[in-house]
PDB file of C-alpha atoms in Angstrom:
ATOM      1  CA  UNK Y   1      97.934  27.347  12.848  1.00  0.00           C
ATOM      2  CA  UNK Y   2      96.561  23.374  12.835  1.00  0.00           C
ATOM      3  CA  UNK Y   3      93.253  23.453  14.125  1.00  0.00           C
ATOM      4  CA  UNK Y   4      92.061  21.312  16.614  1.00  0.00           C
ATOM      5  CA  UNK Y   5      89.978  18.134  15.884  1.00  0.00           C
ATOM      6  CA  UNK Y   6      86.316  19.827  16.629  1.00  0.00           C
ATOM      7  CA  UNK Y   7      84.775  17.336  14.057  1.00  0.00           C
ATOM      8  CA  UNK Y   8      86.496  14.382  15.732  1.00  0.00           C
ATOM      9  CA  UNK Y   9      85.415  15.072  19.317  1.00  0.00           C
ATOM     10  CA  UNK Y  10      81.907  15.989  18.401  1.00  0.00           C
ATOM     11  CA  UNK Y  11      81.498  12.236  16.101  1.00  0.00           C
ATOM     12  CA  UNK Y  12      83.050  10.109  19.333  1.00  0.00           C
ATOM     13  CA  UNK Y  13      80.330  12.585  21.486  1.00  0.00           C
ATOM     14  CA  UNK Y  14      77.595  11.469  19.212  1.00  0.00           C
ATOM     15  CA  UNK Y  15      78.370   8.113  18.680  1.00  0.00           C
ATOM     16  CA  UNK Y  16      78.446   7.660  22.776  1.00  0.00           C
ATOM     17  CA  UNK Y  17      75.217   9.646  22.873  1.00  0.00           C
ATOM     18  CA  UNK Y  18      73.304   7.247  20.714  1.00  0.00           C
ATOM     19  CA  UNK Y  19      74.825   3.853  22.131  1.00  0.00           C
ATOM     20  CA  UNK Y  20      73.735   5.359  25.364  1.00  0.00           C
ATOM     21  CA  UNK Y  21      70.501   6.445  24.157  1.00  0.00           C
ATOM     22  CA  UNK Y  22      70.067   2.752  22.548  1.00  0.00           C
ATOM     23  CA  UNK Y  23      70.752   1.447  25.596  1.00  0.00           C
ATOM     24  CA  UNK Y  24      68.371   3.370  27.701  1.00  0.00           C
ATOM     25  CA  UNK Y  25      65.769   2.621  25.270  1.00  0.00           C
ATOM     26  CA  UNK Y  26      65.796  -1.052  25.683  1.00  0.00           C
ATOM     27  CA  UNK Y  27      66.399  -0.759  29.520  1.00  0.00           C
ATOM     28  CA  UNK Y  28      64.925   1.928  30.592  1.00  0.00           C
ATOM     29  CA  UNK Y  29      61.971   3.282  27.849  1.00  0.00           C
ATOM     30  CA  UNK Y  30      61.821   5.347  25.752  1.00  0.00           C
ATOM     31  CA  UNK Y  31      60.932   8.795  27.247  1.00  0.00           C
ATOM     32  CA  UNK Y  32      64.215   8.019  29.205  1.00  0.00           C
ATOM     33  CA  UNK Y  33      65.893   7.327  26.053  1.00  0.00           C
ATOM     34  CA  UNK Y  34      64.640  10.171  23.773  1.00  0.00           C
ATOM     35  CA  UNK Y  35      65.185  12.838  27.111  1.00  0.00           C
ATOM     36  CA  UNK Y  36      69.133  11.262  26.564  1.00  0.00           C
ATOM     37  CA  UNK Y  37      69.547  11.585  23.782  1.00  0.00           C
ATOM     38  CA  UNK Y  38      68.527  15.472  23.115  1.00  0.00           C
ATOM     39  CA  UNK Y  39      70.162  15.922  26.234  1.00  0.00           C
ATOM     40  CA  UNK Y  40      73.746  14.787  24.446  1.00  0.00           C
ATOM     41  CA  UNK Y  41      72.676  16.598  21.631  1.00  0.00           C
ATOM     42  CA  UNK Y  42      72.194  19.750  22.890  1.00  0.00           C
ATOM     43  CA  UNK Y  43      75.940  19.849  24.086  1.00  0.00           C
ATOM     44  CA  UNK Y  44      77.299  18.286  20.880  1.00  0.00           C
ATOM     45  CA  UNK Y  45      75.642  20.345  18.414  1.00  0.00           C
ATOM     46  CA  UNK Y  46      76.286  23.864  19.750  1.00  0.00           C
ATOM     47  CA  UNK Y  47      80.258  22.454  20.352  1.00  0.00           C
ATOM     48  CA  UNK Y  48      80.325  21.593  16.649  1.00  0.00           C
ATOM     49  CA  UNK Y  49      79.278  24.638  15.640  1.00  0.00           C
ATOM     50  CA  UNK Y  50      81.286  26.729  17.928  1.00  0.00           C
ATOM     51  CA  UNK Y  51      84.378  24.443  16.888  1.00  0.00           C
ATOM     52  CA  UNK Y  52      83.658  25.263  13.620  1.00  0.00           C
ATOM     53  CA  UNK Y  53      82.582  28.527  13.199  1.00  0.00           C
ATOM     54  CA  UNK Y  54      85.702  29.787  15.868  1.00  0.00           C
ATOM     55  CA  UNK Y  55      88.355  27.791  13.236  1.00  0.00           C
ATOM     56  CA  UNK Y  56      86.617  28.265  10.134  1.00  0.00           C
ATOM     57  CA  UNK Y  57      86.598  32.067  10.513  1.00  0.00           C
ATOM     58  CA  UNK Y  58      90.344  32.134  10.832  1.00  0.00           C
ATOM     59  CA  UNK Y  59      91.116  29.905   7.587  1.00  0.00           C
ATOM     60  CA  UNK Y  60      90.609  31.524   4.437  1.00  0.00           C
ATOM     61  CA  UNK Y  61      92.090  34.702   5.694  1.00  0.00           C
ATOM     62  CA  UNK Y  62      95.275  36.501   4.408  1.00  0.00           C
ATOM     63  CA  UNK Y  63      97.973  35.583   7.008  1.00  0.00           C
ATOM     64  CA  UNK Y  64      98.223  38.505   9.386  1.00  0.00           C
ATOM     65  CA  UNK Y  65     100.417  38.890  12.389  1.00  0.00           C
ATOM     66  CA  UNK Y  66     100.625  40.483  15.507  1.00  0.00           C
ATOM     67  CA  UNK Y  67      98.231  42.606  17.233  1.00  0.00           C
ATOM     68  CA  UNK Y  68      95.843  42.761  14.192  1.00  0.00           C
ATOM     69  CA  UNK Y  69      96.339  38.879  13.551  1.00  0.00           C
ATOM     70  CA  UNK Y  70      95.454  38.299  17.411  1.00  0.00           C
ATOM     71  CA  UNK Y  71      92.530  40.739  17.690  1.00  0.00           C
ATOM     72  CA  UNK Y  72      90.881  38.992  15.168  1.00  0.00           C
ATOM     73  CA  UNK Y  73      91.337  35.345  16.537  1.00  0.00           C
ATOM     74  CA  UNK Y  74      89.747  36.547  19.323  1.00  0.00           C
ATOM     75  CA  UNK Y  75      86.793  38.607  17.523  1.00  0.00           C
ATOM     76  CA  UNK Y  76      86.420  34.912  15.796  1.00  0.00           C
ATOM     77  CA  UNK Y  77      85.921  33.209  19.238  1.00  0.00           C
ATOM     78  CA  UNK Y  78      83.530  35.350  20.662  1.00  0.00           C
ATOM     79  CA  UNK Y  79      81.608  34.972  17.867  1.00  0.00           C
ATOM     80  CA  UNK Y  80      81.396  31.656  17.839  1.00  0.00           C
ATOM     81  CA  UNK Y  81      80.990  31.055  21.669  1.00  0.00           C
ATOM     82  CA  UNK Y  82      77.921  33.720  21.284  1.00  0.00           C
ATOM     83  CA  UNK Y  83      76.336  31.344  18.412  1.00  0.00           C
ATOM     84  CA  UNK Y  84      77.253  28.502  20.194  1.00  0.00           C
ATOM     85  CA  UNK Y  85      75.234  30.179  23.602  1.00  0.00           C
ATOM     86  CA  UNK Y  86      72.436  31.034  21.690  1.00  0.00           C
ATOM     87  CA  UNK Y  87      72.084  27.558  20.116  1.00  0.00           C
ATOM     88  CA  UNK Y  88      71.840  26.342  23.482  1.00  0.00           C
ATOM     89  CA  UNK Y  89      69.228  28.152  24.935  1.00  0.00           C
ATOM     90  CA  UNK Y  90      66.654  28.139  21.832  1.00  0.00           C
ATOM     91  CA  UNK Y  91      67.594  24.085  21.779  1.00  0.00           C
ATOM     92  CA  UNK Y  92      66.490  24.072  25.410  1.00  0.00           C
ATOM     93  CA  UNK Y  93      63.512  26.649  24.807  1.00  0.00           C
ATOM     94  CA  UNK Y  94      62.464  23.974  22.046  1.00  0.00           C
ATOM     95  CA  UNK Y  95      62.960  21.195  23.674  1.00  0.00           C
ATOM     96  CA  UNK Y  96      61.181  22.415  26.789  1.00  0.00           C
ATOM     97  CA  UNK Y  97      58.180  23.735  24.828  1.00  0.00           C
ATOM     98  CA  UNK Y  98      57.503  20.813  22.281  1.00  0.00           C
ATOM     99  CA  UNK Y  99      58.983  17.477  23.332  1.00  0.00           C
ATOM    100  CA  UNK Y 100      56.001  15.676  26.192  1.00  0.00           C
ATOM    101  CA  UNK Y 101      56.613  13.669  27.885  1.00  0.00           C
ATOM    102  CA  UNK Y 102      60.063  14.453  28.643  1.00  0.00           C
ATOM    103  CA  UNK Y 103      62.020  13.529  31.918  1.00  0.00           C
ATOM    104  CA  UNK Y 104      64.192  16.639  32.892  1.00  0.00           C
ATOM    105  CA  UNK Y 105      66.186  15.178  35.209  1.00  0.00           C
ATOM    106  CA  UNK Y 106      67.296  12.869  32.493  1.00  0.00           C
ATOM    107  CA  UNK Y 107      67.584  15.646  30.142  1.00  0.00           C
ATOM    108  CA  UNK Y 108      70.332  17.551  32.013  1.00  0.00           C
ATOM    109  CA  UNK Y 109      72.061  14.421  33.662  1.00  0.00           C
ATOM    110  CA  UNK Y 110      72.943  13.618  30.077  1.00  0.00           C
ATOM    111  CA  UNK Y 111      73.515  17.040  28.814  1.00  0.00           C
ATOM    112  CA  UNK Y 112      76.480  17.612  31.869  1.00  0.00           C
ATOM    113  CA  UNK Y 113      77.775  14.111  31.129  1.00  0.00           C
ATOM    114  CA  UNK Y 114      78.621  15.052  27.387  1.00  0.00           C
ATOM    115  CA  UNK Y 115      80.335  18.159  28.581  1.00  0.00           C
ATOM    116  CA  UNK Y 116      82.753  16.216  30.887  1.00  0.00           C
ATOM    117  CA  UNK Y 117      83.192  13.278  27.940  1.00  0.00           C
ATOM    118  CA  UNK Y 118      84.156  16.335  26.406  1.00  0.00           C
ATOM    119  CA  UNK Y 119      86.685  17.720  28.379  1.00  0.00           C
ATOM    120  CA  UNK Y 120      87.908  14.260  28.995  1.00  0.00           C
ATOM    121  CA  UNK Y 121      88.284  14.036  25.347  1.00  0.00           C
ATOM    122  CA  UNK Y 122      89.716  17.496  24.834  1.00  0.00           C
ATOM    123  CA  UNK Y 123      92.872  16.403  27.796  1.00  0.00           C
ATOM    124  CA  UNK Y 124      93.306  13.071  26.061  1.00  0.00           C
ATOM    125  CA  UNK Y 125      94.179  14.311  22.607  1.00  0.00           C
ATOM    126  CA  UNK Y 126      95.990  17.596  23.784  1.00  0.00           C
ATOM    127  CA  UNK Y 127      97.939  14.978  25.643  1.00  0.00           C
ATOM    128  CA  UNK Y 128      98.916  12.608  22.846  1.00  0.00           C
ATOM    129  CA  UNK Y 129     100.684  15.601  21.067  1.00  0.00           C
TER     130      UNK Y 129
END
């Protein structure tokens, strides 16, 4: 099994998520900036890590097949969408709780843009194959 590019799509989302955040910062400020940028960051890093963990768990492993091979694919997943759930909420509990000033709206405006770059990304390289 090939594994999807995880490590690609997260790099292009954090390479758009600074530039943007650059941007804001000379346009806009920088609480507007910094609120951006952990907004992108809270989707990218919890992706990478689910992307990883979900793949990584299934490499290394004696090839199995059938039901056994396919029960534990899918133990792998929800393990790694769990960690990746978790991540989220103690990266918004932290952000929440130490970062002032910090402009919300900003914060989640970003956040729900890096999940549809991601998607987008995700349909453009499924669609080159």
């Amino acid at each position: 099994m090939r594994n999807p590019p995880v490590v690609k799509i997260s790099l292009i989302q954090l390479a758009v998520v600074l530039l943007v955040a650059l941007a804001l910062e000379w346009t806009q400020g920088r609480v507007v900036a910094i609120s951006a940028l952990l907004g992108g960051l809270l989707c990218v890093l919890p992706n990478l890590y689910f992307g990883l963990r979900a793949f990584e768990l299934m490499k290394g492993r004696r090839q199995m097949r059938g039901a056994r091979a396919s029960q534990r694919a899918v133990a792998s997943f929800y393990r790694a969408e769990t960690g990746k759930f978790v991540l989220t909420l103690t990266g918004f509990a932290a952000v929440f709780a130490t970062v002032k000033p910090l402009n919300p709206a900003v914060l989640f405006v970003s956040y729900g843009l890096c999940v549809i770059l991601q998607w987008i990304l995700v349909a453009r390289l499924h669609a080159t194959k």
